[in-house]
PDB file of N, CA and C and ligand atoms in Angstrom:
ATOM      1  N   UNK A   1     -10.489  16.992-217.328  1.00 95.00           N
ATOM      2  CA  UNK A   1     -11.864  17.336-217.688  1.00 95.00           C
ATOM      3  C   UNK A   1     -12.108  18.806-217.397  1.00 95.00           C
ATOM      4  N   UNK A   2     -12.839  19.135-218.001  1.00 98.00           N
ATOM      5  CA  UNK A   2     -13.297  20.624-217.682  1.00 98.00           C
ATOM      6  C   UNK A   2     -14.702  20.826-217.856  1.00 98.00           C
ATOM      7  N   UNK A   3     -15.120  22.025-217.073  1.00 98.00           N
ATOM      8  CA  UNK A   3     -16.532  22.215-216.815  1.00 98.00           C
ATOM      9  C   UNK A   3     -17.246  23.489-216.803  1.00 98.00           C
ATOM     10  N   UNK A   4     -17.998  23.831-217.446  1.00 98.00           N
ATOM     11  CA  UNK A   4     -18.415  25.071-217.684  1.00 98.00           C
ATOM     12  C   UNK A   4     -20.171  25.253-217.201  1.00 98.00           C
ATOM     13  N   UNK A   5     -20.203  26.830-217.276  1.00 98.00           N
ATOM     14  CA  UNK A   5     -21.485  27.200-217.129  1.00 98.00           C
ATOM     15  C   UNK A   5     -21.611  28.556-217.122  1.00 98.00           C
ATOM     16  N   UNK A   6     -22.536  29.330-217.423  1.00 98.00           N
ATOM     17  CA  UNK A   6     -22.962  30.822-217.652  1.00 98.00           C
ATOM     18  C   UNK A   6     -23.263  31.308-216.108  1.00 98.00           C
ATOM     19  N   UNK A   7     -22.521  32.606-215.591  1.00 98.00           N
ATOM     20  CA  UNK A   7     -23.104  33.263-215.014  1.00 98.00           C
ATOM     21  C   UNK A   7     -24.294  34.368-215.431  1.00 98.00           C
ATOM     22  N   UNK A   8     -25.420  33.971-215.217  1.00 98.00           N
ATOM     23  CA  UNK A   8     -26.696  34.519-215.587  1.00 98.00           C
ATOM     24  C   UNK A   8     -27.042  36.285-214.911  1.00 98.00           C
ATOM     25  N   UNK A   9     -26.165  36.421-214.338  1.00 98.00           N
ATOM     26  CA  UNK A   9     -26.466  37.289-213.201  1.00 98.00           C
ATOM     27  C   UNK A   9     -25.641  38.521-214.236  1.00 98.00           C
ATOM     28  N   UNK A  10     -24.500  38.156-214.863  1.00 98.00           N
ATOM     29  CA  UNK A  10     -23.329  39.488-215.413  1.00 98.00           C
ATOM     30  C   UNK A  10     -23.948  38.875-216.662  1.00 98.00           C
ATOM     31  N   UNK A  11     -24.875  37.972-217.550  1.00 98.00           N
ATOM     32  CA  UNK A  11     -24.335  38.026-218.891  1.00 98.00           C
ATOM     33  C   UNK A  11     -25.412  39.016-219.708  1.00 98.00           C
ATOM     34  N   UNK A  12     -25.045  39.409-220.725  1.00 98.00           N
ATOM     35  CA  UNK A  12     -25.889  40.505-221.269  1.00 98.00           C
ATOM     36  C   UNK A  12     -26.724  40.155-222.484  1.00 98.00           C
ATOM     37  N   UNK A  13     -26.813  38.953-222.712  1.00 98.00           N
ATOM     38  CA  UNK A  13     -27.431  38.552-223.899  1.00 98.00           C
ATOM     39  C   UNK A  13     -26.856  38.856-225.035  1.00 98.00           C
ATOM     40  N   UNK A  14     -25.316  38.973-225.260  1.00 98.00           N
ATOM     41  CA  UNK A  14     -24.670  39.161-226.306  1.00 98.00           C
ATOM     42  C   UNK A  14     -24.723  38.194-227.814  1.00 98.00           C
ATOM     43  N   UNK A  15     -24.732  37.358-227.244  1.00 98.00           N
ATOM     44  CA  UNK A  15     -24.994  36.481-228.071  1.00 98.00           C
ATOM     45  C   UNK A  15     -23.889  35.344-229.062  1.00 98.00           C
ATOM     46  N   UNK A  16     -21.869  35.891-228.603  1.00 98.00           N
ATOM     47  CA  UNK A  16     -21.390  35.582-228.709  1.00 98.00           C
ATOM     48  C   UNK A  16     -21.231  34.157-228.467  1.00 98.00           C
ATOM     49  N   UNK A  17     -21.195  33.735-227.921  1.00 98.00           N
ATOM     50  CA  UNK A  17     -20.957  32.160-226.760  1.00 98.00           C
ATOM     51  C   UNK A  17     -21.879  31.087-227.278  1.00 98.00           C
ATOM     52  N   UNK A  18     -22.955  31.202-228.119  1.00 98.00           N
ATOM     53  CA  UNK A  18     -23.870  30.200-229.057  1.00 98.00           C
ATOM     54  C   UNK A  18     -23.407  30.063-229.983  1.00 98.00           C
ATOM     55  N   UNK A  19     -23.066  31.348-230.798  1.00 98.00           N
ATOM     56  CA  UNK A  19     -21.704  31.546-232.307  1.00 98.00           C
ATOM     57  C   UNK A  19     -21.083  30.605-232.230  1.00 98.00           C
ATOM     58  N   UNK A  20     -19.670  30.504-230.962  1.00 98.00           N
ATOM     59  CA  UNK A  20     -18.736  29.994-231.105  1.00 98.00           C
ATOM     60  C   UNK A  20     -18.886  28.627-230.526  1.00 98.00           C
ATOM     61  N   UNK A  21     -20.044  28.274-230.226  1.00 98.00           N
ATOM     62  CA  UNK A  21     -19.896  26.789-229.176  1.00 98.00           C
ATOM     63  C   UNK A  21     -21.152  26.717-229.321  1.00 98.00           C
ATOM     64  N   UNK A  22     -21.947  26.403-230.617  1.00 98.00           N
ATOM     65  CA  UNK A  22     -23.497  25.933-230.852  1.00 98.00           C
ATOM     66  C   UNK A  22     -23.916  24.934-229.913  1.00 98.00           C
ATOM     67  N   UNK A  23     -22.706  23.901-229.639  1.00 98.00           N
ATOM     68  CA  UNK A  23     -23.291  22.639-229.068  1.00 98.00           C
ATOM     69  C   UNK A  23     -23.117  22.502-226.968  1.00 98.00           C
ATOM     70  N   UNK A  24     -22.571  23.724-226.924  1.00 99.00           N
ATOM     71  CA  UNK A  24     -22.570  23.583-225.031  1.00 99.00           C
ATOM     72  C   UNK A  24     -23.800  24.957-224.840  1.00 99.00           C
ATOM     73  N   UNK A  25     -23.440  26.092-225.471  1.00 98.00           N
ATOM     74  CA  UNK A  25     -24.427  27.366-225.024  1.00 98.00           C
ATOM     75  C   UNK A  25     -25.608  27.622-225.776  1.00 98.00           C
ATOM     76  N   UNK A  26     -27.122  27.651-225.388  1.00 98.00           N
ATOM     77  CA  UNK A  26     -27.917  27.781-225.860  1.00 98.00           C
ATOM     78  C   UNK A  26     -28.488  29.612-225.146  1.00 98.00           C
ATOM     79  N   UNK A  27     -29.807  29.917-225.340  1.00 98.00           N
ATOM     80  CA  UNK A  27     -30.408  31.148-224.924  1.00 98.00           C
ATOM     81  C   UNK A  27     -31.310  31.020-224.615  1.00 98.00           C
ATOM     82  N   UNK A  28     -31.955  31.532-223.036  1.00 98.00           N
ATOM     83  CA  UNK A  28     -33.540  31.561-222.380  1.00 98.00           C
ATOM     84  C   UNK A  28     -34.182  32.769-223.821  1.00 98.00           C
ATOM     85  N   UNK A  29     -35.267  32.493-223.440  1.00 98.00           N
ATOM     86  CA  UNK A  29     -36.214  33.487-224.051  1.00 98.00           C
ATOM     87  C   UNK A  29     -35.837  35.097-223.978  1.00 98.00           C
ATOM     88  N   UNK A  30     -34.930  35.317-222.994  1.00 98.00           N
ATOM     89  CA  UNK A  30     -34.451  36.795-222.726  1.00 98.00           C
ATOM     90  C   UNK A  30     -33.110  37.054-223.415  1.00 98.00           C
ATOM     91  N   UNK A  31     -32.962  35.633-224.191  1.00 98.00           N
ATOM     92  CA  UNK A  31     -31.236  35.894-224.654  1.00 98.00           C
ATOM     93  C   UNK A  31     -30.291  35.609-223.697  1.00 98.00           C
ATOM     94  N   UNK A  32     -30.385  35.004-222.405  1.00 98.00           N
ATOM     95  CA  UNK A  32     -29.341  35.264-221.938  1.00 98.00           C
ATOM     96  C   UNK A  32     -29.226  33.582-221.831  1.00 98.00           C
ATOM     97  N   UNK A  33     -28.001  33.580-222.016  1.00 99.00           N
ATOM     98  CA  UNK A  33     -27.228  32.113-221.913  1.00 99.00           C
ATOM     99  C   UNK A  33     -26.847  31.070-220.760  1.00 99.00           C
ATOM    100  N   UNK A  34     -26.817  29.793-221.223  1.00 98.00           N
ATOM    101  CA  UNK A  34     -27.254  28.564-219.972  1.00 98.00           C
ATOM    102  C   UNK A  34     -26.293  27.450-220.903  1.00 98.00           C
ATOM    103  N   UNK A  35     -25.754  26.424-220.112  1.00 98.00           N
ATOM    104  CA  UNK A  35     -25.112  25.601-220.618  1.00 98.00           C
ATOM    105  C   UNK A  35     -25.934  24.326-221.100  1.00 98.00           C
ATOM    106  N   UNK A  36     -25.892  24.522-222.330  1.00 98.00           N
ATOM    107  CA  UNK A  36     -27.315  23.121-222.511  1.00 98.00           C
ATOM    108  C   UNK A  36     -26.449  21.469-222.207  1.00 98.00           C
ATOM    109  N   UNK A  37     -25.225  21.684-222.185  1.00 98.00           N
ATOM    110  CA  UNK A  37     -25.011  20.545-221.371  1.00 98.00           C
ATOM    111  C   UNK A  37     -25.751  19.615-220.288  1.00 98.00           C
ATOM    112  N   UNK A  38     -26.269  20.432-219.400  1.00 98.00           N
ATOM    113  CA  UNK A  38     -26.804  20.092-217.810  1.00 98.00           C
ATOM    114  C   UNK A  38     -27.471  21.078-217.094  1.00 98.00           C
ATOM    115  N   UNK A  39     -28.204  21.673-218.307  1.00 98.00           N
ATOM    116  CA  UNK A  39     -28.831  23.151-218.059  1.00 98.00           C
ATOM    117  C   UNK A  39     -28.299  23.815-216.930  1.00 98.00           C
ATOM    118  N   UNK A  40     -26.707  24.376-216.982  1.00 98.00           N
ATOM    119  CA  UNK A  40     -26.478  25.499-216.462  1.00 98.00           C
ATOM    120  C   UNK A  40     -25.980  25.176-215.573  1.00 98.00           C
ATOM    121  N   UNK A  41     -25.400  24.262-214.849  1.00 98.00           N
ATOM    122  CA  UNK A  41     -25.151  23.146-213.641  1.00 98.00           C
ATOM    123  C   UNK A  41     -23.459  23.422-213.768  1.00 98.00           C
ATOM    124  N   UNK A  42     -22.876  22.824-214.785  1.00 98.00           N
ATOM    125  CA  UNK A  42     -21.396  23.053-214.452  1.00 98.00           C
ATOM    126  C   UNK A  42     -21.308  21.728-214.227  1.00 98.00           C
ATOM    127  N   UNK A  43     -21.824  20.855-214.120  1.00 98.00           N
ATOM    128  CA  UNK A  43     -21.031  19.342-213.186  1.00 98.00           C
ATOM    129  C   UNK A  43     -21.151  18.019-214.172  1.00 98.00           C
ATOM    130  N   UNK A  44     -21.507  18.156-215.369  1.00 98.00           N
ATOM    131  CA  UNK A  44     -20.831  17.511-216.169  1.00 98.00           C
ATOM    132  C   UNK A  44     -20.223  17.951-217.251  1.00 98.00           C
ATOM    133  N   UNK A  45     -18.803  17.552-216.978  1.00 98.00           N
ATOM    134  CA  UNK A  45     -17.673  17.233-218.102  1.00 98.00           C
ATOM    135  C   UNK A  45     -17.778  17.854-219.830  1.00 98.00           C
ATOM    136  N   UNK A  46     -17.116  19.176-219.917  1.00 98.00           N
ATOM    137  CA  UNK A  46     -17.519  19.329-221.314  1.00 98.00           C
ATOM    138  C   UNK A  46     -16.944  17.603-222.395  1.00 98.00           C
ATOM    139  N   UNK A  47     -17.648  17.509-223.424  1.00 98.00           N
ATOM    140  CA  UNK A  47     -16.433  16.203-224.492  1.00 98.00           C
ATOM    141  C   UNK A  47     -15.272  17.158-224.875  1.00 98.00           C
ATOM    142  N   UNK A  48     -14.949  16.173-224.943  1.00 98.00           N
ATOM    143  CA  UNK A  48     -13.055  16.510-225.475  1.00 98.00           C
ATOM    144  C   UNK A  48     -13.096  17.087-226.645  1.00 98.00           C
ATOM    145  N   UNK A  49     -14.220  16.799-227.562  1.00 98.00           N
ATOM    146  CA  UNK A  49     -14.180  17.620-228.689  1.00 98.00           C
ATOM    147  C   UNK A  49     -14.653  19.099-228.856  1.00 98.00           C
ATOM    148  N   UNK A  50     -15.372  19.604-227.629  1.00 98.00           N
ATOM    149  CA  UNK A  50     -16.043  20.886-227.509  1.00 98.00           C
ATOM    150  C   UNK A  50     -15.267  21.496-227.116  1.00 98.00           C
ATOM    151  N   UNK A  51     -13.954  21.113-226.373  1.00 98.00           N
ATOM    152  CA  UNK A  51     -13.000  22.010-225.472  1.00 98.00           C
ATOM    153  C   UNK A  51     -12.376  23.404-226.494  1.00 98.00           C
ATOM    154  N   UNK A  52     -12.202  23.036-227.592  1.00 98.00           N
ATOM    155  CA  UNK A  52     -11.723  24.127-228.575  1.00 98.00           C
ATOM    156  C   UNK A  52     -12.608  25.536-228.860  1.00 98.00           C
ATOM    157  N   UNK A  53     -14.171  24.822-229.132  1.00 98.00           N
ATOM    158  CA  UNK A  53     -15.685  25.737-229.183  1.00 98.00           C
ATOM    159  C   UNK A  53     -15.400  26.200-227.859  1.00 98.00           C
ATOM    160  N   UNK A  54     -15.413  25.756-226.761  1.00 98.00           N
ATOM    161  CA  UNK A  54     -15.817  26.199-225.105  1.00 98.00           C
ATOM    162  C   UNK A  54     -14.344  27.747-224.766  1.00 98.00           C
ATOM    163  N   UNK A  55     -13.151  27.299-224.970  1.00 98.00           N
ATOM    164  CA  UNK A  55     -12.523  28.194-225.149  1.00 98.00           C
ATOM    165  C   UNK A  55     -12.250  29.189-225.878  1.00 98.00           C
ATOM    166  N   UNK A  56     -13.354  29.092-227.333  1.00 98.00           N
ATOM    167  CA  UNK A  56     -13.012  30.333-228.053  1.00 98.00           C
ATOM    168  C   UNK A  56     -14.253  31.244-227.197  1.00 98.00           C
ATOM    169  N   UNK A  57     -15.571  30.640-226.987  1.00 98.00           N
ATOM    170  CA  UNK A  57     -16.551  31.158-226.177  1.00 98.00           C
ATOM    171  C   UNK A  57     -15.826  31.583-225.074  1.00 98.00           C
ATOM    172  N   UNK A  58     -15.342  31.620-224.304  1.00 98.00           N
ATOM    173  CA  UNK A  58     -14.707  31.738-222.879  1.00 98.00           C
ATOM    174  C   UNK A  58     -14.042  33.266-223.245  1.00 98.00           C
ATOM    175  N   UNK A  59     -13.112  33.363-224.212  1.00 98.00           N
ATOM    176  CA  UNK A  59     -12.400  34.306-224.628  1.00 98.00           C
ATOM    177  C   UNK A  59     -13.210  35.554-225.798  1.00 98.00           C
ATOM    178  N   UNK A  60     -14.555  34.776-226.024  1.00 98.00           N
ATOM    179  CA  UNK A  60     -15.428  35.961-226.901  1.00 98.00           C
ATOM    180  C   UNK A  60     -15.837  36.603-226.149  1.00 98.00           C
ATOM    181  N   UNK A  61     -16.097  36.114-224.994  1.00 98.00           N
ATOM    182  CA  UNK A  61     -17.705  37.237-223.991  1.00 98.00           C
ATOM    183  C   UNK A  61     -17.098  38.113-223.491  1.00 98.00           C
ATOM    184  N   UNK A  62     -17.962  39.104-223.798  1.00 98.00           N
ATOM    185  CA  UNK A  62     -18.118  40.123-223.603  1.00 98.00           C
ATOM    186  C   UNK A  62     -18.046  41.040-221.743  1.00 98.00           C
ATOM    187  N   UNK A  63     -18.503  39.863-221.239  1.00 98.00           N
ATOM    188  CA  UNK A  63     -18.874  40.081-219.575  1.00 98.00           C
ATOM    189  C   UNK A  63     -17.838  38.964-218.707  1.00 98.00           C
ATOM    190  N   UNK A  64     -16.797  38.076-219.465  1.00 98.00           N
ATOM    191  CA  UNK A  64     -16.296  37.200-218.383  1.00 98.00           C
ATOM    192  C   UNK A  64     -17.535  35.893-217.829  1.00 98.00           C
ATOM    193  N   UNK A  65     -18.815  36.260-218.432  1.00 98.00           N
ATOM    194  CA  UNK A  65     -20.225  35.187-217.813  1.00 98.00           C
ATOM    195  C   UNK A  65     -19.659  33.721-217.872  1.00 98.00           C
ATOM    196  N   UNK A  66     -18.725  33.518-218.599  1.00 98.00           N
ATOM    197  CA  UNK A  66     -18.300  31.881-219.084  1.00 98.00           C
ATOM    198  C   UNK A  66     -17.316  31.145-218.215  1.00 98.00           C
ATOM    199  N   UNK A  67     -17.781  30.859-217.053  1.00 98.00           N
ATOM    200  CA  UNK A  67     -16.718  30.120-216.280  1.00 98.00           C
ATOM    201  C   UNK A  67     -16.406  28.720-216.308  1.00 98.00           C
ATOM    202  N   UNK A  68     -15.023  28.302-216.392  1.00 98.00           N
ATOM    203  CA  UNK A  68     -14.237  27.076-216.743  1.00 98.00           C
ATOM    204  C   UNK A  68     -13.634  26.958-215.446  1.00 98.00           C
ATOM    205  N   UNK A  69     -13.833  25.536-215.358  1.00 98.00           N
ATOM    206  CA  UNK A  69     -12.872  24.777-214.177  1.00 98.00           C
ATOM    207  C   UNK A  69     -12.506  23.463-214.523  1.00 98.00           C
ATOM    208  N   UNK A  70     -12.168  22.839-213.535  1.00 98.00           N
ATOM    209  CA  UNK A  70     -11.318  21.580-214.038  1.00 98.00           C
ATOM    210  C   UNK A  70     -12.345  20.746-213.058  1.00 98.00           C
ATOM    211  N   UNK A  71     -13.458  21.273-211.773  1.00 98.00           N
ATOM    212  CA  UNK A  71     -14.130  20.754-211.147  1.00 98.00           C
ATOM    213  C   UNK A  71     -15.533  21.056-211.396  1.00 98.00           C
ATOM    214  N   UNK A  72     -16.393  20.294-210.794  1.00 98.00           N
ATOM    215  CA  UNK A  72     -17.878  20.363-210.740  1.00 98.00           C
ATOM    216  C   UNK A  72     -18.086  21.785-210.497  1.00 98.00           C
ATOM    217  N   UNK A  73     -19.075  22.645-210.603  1.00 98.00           N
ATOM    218  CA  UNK A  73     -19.517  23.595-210.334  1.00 98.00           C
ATOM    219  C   UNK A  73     -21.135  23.639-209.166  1.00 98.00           C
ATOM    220  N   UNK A  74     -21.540  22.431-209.686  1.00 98.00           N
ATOM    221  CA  UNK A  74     -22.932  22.079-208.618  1.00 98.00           C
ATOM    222  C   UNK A  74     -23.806  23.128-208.993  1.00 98.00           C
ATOM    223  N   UNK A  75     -23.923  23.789-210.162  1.00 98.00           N
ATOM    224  CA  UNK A  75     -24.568  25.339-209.942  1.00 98.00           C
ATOM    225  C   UNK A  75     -24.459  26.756-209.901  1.00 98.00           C
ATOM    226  N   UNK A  76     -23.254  26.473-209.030  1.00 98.00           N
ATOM    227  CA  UNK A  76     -22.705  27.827-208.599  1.00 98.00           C
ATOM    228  C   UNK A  76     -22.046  28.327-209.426  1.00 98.00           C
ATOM    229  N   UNK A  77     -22.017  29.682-209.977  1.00 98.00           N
ATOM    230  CA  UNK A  77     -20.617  30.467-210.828  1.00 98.00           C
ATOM    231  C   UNK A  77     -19.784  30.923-209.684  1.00 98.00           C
ATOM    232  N   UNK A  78     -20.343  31.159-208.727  1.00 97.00           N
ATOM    233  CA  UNK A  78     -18.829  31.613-208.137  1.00 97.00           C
ATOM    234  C   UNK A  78     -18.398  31.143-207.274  1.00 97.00           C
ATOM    235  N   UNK A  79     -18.527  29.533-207.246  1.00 98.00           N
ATOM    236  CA  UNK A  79     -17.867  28.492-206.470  1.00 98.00           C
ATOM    237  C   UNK A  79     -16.675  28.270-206.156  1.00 98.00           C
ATOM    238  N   UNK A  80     -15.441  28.525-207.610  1.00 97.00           N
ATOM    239  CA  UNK A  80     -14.266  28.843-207.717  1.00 97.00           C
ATOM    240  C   UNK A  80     -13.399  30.007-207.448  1.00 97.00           C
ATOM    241  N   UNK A  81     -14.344  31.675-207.333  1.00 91.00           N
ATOM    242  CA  UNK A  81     -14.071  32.761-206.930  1.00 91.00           C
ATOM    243  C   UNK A  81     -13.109  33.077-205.591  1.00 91.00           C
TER     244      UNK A  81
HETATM  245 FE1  F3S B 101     -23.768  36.180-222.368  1.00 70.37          FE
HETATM  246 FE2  F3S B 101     -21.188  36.203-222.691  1.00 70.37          FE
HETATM  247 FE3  F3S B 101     -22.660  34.514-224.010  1.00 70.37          FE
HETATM  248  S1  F3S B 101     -22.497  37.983-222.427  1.00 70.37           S
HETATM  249  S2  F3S B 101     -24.586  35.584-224.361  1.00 70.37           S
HETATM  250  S3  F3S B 101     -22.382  34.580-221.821  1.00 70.37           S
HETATM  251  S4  F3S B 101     -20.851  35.545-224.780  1.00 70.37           S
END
């Protein structure tokens, strides 16, 4: 399983990461990106079918904001750091 979520703090409102993965990354009102999975949480499980969208996003951004793990995140982006 894998698990994602936006660091809000580095992302720049690029806008890449909604492009490539309509159905995990959405945008606050400022543009800047949140995982509409579990609003931004990390701790549930991308589907098996998004994993392809989630990694081209991962590899578009611009800032690294898109962190992937194989564990819960609880929130945190830099839990895994
Ligand atoms: Fe932000 Fe990166 Fe997406 S800069 S808008 S998280 S592609």
């Amino acid at each position: 399983a894998k698990f994602t979520l936006v660091d809000p703090d580095t992302c720049i409102a690029c806008g890449a990461c909604g492009a490539a993965a309509p159905d995990i990354f959405n945008y606050d009102d400022e543009g800047i990106a949140f995982s509409r999975l579990d609003n931004n949480q990390g701790s549930i499980s991308v589907p098996i079918q998004l994993e392809d969208d989630l990694e081209d996003a991962y590899e578009g951004c611009p800032t690294e904001s898109i962190k992937i793990a194989k564990q819960p995140f609880d929130g945190n982006p830099d839990k895994f750091l």
